[in-house]
CSV table of N, CA and C and ligand atoms in Angstrom, one decimal:
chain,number,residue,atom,x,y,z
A,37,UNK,N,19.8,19.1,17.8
A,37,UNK,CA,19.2,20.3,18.3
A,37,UNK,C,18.1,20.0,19.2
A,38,UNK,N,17.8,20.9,20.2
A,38,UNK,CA,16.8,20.8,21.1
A,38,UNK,C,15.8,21.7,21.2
A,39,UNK,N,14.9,21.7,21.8
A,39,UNK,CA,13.6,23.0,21.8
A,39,UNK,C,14.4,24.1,22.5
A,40,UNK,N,15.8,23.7,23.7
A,40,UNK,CA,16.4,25.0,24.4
A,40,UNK,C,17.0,25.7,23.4
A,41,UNK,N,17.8,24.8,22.8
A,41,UNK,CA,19.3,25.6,21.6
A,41,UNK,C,17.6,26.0,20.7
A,42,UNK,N,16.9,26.1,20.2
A,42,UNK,CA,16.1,26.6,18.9
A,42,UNK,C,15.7,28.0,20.1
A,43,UNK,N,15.1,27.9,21.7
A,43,UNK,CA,14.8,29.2,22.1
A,43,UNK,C,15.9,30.4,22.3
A,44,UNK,N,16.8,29.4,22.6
A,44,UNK,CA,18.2,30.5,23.3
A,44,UNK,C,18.4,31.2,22.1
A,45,UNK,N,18.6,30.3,20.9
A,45,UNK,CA,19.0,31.0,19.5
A,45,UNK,C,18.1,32.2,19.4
A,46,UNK,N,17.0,31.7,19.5
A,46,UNK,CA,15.4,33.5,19.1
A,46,UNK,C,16.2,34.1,20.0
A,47,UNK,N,16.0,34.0,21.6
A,47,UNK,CA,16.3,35.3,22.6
A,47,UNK,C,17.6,35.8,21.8
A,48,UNK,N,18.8,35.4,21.6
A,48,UNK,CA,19.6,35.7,21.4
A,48,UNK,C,19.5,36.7,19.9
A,49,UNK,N,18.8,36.5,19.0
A,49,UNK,CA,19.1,37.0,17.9
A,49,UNK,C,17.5,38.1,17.9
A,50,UNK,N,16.7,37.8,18.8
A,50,UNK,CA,15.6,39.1,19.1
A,50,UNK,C,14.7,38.6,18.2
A,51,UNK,N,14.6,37.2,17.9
A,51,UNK,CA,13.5,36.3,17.0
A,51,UNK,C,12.4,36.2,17.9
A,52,UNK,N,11.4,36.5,17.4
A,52,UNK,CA,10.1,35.6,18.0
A,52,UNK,C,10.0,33.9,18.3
A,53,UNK,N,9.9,33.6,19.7
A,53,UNK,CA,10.1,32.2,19.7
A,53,UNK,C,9.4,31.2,18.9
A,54,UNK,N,8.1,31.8,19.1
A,54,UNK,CA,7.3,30.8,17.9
A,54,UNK,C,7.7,30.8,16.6
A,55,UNK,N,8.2,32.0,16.2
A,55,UNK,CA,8.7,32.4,14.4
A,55,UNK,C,9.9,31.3,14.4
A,56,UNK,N,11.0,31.5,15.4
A,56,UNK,CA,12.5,30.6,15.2
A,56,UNK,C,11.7,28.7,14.9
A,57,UNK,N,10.8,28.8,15.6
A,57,UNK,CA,9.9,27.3,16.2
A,57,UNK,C,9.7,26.8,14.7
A,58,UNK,N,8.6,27.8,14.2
A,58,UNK,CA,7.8,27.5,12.7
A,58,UNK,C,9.0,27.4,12.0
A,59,UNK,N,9.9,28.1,11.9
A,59,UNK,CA,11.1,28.1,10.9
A,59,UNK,C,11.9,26.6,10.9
A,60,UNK,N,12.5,26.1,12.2
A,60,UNK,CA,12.9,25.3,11.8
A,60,UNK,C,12.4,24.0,12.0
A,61,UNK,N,10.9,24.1,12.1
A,61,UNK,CA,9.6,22.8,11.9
A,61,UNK,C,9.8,22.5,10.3
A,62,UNK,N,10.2,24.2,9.3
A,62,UNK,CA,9.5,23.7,8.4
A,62,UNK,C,10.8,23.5,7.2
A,63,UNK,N,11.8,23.2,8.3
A,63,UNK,CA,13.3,22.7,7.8
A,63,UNK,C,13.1,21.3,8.2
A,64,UNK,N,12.1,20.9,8.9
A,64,UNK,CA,12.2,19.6,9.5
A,64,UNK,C,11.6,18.4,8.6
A,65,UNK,N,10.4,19.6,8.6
A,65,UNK,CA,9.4,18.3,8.1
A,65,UNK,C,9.3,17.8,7.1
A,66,UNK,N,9.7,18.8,5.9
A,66,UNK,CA,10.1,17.9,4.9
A,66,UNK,C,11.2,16.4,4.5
A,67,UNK,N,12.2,16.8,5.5
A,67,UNK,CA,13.0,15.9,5.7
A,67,UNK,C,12.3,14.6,6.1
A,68,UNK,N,11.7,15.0,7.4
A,68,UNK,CA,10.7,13.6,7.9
A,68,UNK,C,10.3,12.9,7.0
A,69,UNK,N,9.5,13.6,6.0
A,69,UNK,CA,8.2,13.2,5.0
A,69,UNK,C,9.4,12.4,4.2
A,70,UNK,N,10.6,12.7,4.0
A,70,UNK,CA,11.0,12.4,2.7
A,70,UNK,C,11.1,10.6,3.4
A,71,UNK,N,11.6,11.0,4.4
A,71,UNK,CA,12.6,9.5,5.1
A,71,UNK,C,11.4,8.9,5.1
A,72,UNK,N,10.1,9.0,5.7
A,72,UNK,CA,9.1,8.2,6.1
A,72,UNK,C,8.7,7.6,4.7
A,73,UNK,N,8.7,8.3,3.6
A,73,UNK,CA,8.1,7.3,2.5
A,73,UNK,C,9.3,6.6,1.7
A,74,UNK,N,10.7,7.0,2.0
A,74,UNK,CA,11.7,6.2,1.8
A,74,UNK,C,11.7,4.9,2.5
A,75,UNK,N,11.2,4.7,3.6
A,75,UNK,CA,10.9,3.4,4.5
A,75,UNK,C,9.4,2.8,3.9
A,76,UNK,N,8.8,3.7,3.9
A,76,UNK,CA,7.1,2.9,3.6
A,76,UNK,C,7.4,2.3,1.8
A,77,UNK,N,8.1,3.1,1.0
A,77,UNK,CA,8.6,2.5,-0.1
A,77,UNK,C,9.4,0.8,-0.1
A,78,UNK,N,10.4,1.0,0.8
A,78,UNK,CA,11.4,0.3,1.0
A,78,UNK,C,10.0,-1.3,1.8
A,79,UNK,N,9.3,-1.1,2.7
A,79,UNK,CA,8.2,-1.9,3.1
A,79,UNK,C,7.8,-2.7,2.3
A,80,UNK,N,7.2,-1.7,1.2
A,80,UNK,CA,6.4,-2.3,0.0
A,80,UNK,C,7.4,-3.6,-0.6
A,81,UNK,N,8.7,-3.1,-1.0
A,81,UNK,CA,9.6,-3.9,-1.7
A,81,UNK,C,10.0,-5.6,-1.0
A,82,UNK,N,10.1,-4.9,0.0
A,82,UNK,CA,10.3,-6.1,1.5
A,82,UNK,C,8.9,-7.0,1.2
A,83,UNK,N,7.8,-6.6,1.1
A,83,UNK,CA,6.8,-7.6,1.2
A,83,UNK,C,6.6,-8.5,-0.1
A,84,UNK,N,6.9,-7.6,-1.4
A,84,UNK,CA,6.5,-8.0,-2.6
A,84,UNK,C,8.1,-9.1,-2.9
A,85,UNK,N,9.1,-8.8,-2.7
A,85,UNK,CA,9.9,-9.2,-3.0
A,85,UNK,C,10.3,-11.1,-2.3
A,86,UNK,N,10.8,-11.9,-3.0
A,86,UNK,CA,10.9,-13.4,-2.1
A,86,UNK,C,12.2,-13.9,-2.2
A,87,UNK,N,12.8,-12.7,-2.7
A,87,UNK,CA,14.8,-12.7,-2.6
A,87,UNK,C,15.4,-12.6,-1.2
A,88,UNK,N,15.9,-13.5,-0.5
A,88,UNK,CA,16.4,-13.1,1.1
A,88,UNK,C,17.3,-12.1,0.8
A,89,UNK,N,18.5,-12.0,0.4
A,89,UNK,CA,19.3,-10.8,-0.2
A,89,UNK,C,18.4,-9.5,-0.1
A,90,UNK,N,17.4,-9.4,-1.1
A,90,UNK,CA,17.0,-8.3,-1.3
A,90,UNK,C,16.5,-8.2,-0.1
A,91,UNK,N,15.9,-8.9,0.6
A,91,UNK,CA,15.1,-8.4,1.8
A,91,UNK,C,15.8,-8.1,2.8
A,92,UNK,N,17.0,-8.7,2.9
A,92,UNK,CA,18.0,-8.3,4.1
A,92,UNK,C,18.5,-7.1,3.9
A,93,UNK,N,19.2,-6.7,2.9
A,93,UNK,CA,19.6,-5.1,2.3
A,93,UNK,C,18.7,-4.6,2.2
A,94,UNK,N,17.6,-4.3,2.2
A,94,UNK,CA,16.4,-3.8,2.2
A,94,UNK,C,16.0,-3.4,4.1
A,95,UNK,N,16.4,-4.2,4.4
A,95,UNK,CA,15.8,-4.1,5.8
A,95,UNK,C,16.7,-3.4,6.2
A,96,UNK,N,18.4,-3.9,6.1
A,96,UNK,CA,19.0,-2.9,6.8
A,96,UNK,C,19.5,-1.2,6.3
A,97,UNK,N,19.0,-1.2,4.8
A,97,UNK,CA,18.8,0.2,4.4
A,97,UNK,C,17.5,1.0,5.5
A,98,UNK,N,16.4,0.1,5.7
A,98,UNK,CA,15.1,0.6,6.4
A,98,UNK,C,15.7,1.3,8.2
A,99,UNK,N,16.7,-0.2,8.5
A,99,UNK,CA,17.2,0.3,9.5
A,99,UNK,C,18.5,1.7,9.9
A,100,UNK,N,18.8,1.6,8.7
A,100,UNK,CA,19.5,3.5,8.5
A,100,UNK,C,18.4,4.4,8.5
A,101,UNK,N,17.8,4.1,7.5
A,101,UNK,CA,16.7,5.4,7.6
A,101,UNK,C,16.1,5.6,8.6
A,102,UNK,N,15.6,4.7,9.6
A,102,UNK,CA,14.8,5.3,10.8
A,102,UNK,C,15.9,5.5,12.0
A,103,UNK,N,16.9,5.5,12.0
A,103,UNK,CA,18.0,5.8,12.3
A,103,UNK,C,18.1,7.2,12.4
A,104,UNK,N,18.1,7.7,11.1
A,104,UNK,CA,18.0,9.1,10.6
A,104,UNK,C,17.2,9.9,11.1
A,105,UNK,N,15.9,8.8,11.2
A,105,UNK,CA,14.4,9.7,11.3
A,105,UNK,C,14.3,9.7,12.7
A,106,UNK,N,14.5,9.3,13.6
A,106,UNK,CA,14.3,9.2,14.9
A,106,UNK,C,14.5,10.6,15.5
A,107,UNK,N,15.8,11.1,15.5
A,107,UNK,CA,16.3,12.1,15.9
A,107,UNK,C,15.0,13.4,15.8
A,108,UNK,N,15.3,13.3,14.4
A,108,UNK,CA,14.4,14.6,13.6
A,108,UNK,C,12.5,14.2,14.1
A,109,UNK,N,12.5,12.8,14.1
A,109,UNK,CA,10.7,13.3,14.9
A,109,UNK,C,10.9,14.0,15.8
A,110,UNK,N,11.9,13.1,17.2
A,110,UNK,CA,11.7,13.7,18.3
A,110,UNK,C,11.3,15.1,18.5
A,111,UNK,N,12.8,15.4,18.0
A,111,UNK,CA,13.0,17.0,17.7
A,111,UNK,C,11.7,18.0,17.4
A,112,UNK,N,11.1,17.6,16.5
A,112,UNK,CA,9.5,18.0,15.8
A,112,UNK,C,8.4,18.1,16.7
A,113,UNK,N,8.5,16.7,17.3
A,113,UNK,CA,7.5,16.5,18.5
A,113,UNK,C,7.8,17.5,19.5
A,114,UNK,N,8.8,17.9,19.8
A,114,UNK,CA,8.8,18.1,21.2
A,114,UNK,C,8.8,20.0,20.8
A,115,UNK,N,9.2,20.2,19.5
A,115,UNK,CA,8.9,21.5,19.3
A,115,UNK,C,7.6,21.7,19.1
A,116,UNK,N,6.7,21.1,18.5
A,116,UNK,CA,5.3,21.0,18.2
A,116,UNK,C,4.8,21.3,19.7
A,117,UNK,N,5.1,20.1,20.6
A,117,UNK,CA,4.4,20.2,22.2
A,117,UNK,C,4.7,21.4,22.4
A,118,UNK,N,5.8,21.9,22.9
A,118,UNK,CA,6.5,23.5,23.2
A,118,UNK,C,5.1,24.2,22.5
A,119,UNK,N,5.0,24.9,21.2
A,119,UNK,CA,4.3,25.8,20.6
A,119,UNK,C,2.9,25.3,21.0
A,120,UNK,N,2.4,24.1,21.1
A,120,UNK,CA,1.1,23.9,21.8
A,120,UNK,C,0.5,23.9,23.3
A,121,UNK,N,1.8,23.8,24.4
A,121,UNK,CA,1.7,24.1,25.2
A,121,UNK,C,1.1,25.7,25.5
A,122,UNK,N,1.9,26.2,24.8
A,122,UNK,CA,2.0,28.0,25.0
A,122,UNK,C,0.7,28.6,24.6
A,123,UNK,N,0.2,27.8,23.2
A,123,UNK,CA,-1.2,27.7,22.3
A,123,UNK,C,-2.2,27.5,23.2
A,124,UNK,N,-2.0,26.7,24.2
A,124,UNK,CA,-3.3,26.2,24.9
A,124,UNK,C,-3.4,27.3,25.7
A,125,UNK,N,-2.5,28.0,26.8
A,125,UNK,CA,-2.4,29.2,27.4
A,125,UNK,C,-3.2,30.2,26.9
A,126,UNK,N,-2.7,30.5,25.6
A,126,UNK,CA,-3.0,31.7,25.3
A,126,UNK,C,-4.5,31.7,24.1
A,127,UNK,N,-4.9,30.3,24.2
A,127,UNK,CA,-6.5,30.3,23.3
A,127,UNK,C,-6.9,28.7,23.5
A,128,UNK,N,-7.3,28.9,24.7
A,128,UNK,CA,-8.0,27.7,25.5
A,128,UNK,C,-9.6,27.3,24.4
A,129,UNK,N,-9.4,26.1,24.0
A,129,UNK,CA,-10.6,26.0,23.7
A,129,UNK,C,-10.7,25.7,22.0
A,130,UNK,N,-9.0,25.9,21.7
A,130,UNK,CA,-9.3,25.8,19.9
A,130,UNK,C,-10.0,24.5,19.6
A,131,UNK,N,-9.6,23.4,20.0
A,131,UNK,CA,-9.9,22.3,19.6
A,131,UNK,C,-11.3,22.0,20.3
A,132,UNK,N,-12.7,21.6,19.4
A,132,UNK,CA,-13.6,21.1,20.5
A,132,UNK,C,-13.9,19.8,20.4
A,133,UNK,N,-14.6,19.0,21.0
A,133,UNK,CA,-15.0,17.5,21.5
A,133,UNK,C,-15.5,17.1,19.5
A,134,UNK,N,-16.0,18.2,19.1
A,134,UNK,CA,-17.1,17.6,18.2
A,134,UNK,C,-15.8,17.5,16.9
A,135,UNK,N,-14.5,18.5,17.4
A,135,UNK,CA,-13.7,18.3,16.7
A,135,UNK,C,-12.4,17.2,16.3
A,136,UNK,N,-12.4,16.8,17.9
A,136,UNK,CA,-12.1,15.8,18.3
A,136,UNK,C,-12.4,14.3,18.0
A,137,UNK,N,-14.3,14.3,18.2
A,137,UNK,CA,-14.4,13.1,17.4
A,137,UNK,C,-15.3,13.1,15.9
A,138,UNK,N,-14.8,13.9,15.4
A,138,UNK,CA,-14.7,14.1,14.0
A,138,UNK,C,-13.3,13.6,13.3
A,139,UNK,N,-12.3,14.0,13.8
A,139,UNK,CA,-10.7,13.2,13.5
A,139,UNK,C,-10.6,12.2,13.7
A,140,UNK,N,-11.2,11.7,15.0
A,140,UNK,CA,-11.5,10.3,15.7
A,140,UNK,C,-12.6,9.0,14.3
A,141,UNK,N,-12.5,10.2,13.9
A,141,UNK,CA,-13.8,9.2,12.5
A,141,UNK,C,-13.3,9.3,11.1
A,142,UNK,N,-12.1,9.8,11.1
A,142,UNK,CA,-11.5,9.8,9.7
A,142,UNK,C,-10.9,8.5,9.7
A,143,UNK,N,-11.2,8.2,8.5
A,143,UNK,CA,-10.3,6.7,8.0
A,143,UNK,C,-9.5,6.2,8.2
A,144,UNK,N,-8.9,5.7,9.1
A,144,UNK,CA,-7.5,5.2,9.7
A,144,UNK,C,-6.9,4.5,8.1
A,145,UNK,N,-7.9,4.1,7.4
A,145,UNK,CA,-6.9,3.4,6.2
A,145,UNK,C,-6.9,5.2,4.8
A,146,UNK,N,-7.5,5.9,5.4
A,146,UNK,CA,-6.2,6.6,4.5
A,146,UNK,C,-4.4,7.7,5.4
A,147,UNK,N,-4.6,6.5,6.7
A,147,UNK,CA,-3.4,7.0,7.1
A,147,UNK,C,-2.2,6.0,6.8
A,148,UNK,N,-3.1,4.6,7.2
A,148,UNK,CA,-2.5,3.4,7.5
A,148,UNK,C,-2.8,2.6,6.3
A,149,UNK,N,-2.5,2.8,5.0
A,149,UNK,CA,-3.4,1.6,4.0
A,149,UNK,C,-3.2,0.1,4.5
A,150,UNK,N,-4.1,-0.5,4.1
A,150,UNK,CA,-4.3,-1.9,4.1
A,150,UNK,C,-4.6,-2.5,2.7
A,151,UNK,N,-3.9,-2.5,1.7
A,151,UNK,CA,-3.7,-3.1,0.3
A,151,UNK,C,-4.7,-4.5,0.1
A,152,UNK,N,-3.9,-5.2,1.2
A,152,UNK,CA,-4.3,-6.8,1.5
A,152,UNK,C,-5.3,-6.8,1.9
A,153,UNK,N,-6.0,-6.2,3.0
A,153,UNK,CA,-7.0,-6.8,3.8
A,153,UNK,C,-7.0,-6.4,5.2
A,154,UNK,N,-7.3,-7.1,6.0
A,154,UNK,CA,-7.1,-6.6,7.5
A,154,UNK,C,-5.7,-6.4,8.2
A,155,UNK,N,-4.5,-7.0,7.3
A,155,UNK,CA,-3.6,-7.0,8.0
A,155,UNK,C,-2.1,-6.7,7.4
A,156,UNK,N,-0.9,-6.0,7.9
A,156,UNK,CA,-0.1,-5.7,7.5
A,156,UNK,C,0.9,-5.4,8.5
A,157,UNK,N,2.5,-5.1,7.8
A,157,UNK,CA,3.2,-5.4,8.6
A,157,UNK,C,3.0,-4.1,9.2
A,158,UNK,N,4.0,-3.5,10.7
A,158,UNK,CA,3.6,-2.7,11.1
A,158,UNK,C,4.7,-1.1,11.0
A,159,UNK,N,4.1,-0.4,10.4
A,159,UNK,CA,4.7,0.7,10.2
A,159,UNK,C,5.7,1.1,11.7
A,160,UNK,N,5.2,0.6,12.6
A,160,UNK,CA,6.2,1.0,13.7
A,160,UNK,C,7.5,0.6,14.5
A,161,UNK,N,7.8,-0.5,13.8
A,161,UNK,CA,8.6,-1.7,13.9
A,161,UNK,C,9.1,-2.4,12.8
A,162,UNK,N,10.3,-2.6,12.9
A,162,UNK,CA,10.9,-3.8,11.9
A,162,UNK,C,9.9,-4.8,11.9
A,163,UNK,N,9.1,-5.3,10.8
A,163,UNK,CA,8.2,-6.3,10.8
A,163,UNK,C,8.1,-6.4,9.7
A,164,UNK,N,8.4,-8.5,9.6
A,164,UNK,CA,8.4,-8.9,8.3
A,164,UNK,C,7.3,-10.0,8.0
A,165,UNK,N,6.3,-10.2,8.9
A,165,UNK,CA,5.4,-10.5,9.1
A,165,UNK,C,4.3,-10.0,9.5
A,166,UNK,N,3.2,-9.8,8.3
A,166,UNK,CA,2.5,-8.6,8.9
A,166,UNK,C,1.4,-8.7,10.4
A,167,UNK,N,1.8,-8.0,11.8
A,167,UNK,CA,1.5,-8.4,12.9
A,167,UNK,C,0.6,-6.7,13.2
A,168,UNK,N,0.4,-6.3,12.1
A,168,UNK,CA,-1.1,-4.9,12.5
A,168,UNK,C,-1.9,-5.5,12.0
A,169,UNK,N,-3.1,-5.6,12.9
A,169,UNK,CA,-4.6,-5.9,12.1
A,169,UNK,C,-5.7,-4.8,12.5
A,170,UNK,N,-6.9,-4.4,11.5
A,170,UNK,CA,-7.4,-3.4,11.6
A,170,UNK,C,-8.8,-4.2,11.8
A,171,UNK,N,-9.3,-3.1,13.1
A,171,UNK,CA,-10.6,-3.0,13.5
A,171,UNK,C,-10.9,-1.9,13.9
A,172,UNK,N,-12.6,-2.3,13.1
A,172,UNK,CA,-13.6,-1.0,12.9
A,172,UNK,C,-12.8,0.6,12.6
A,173,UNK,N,-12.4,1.4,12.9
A,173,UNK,CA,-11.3,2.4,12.6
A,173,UNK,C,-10.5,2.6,13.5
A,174,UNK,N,-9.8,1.5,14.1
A,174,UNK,CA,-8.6,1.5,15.0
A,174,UNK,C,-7.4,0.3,14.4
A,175,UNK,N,-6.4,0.8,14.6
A,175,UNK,CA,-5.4,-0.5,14.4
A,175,UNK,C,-4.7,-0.9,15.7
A,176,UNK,N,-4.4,-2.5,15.6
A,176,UNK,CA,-4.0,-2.7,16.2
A,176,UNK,C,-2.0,-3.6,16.1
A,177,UNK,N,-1.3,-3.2,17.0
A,177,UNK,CA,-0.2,-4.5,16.6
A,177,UNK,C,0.1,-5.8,17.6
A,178,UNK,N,-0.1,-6.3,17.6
A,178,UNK,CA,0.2,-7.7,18.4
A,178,UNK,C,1.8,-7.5,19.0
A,179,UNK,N,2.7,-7.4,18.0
A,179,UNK,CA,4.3,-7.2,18.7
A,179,UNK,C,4.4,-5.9,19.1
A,180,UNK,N,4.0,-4.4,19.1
A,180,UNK,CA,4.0,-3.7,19.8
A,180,UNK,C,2.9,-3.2,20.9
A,181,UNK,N,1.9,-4.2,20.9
A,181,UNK,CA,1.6,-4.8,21.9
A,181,UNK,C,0.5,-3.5,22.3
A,182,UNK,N,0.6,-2.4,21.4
A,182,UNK,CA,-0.4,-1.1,21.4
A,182,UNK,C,-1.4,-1.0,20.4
A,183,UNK,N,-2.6,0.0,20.3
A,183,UNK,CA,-3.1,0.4,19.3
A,183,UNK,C,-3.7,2.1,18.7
A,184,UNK,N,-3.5,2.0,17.5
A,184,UNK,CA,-4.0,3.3,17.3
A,184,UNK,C,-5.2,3.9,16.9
A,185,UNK,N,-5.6,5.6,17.1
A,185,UNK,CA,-6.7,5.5,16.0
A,185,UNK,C,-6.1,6.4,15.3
A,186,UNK,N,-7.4,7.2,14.5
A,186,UNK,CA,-6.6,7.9,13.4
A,186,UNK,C,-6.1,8.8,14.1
A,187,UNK,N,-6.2,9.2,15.4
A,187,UNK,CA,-5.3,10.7,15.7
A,187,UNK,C,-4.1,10.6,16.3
A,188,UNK,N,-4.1,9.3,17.3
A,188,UNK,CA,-2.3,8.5,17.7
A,188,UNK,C,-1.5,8.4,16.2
A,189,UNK,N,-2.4,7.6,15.6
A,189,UNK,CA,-1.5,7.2,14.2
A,189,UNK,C,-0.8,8.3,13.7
A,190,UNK,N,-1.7,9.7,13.2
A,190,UNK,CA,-0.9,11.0,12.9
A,190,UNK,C,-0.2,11.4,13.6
A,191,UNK,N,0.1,11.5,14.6
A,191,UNK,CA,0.7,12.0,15.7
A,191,UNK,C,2.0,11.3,15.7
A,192,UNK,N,1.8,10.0,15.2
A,192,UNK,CA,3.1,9.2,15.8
A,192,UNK,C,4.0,9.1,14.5
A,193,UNK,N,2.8,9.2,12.7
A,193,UNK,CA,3.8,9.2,11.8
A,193,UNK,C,4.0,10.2,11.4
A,194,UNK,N,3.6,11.4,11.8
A,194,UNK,CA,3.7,12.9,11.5
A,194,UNK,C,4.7,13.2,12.3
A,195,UNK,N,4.6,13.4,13.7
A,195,UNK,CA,5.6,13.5,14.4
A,195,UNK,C,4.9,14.8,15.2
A,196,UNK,N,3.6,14.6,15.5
A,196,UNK,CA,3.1,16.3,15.8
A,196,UNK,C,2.2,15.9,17.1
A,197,UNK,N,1.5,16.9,17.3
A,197,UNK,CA,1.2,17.2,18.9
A,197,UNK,C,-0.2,17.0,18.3
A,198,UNK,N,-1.0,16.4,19.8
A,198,UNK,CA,-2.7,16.5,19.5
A,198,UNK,C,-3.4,17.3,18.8
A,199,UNK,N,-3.0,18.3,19.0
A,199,UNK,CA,-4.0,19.6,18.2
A,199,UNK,C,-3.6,19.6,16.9
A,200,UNK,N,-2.5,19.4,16.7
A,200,UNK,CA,-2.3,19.2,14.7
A,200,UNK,C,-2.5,18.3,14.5
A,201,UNK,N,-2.7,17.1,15.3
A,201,UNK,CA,-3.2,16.0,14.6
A,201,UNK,C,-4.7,16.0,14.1
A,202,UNK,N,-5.4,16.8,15.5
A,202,UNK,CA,-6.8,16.7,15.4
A,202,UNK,C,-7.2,17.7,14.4
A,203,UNK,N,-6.3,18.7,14.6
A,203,UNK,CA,-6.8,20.0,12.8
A,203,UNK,C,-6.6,19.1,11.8
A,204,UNK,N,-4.9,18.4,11.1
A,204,UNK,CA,-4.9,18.2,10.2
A,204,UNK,C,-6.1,17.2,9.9
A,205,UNK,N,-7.0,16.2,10.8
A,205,UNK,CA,-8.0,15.4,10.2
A,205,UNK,C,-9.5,15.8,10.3
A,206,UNK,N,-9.2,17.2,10.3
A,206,UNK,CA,-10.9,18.0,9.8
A,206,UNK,C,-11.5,17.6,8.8
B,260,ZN,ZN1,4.2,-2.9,15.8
């Protein structure tokens, strides 16, 4: 599915486009949420575990599931952007600076826990070596070569647009 086939379907059926939008965001996201902690589960097992078997079946169960999940962020994302674009149009100004770096100062470790210490494998990548390390409230990963803070991080494991990232970390 795409943001066109979800608008054509409202025009066509005399839906409100934001209503068709919210409707099948919230067919989505549970789905997401389920897959995402079926992989951050499956992580946990990969790290604790020192069975190569288990870890390799483990890995490539991890690699189905984000298989699965790819599609359906996209999809989320790009309906999220769509309704935020339109959002911004029509009520300039929801989000302010003070709101912005208030999100900017929520705990990156209760998005990203760090169990161990500074460092872990990286939620964004097959990584069996933990290559994210955390500073002051930003993470970083060495193999994907980027970093986050806490409002990229939501945004990228949520699967949502700036302004819901920056509300949900009020
Ligand atoms: Zn990475």
């Amino acid at each position: 599915m795409t943001v066109t086939t979800v608008i054509s379907a409202a025009k066509e059926f005399g839906v409100p486009e934001r209503y068709a939008i919210m409707r099948r965001l919230t067919f989505l996201q549970p789905q997401i949420k389920h897959l995402e902690r079926e992989i951050w589960a499956a992580q946990r097992r990969i790290e604790r575990s020192n069975d190569p078997l288990v870890k390799a079946l483990t890995e490539s169960f991890i690699k189905d599931q984000e298989k699965e999940l790819r599609p359906l962020k996209r999809e989320a994302t790009a309906l999220l952007n769509h309704v935020n674009g339109k959002e911004t149009v029509q009520a300039p100004g929801g989000i302010t600076p003070e709101m912005i770096d208030q999100a900017r100062q929520y705990p990156i470790t209760s998005i990203i826990d760090f169990p161990k210490g500074r460092h872990r494998c990286c939620p964004f990548h097959e990584d069996s070596n933990p290559s994210m390390a955390l500073y002051d409230n930003h993470v970083h990963c060495f193999v994907c070569n980027r970093s986050w803070d806490s409002i990229s991080a939501t945004m990228e494991l949520d699967g949502v647009g700036f302004r819901e990232a920056v509300l949900a970390l009020q």
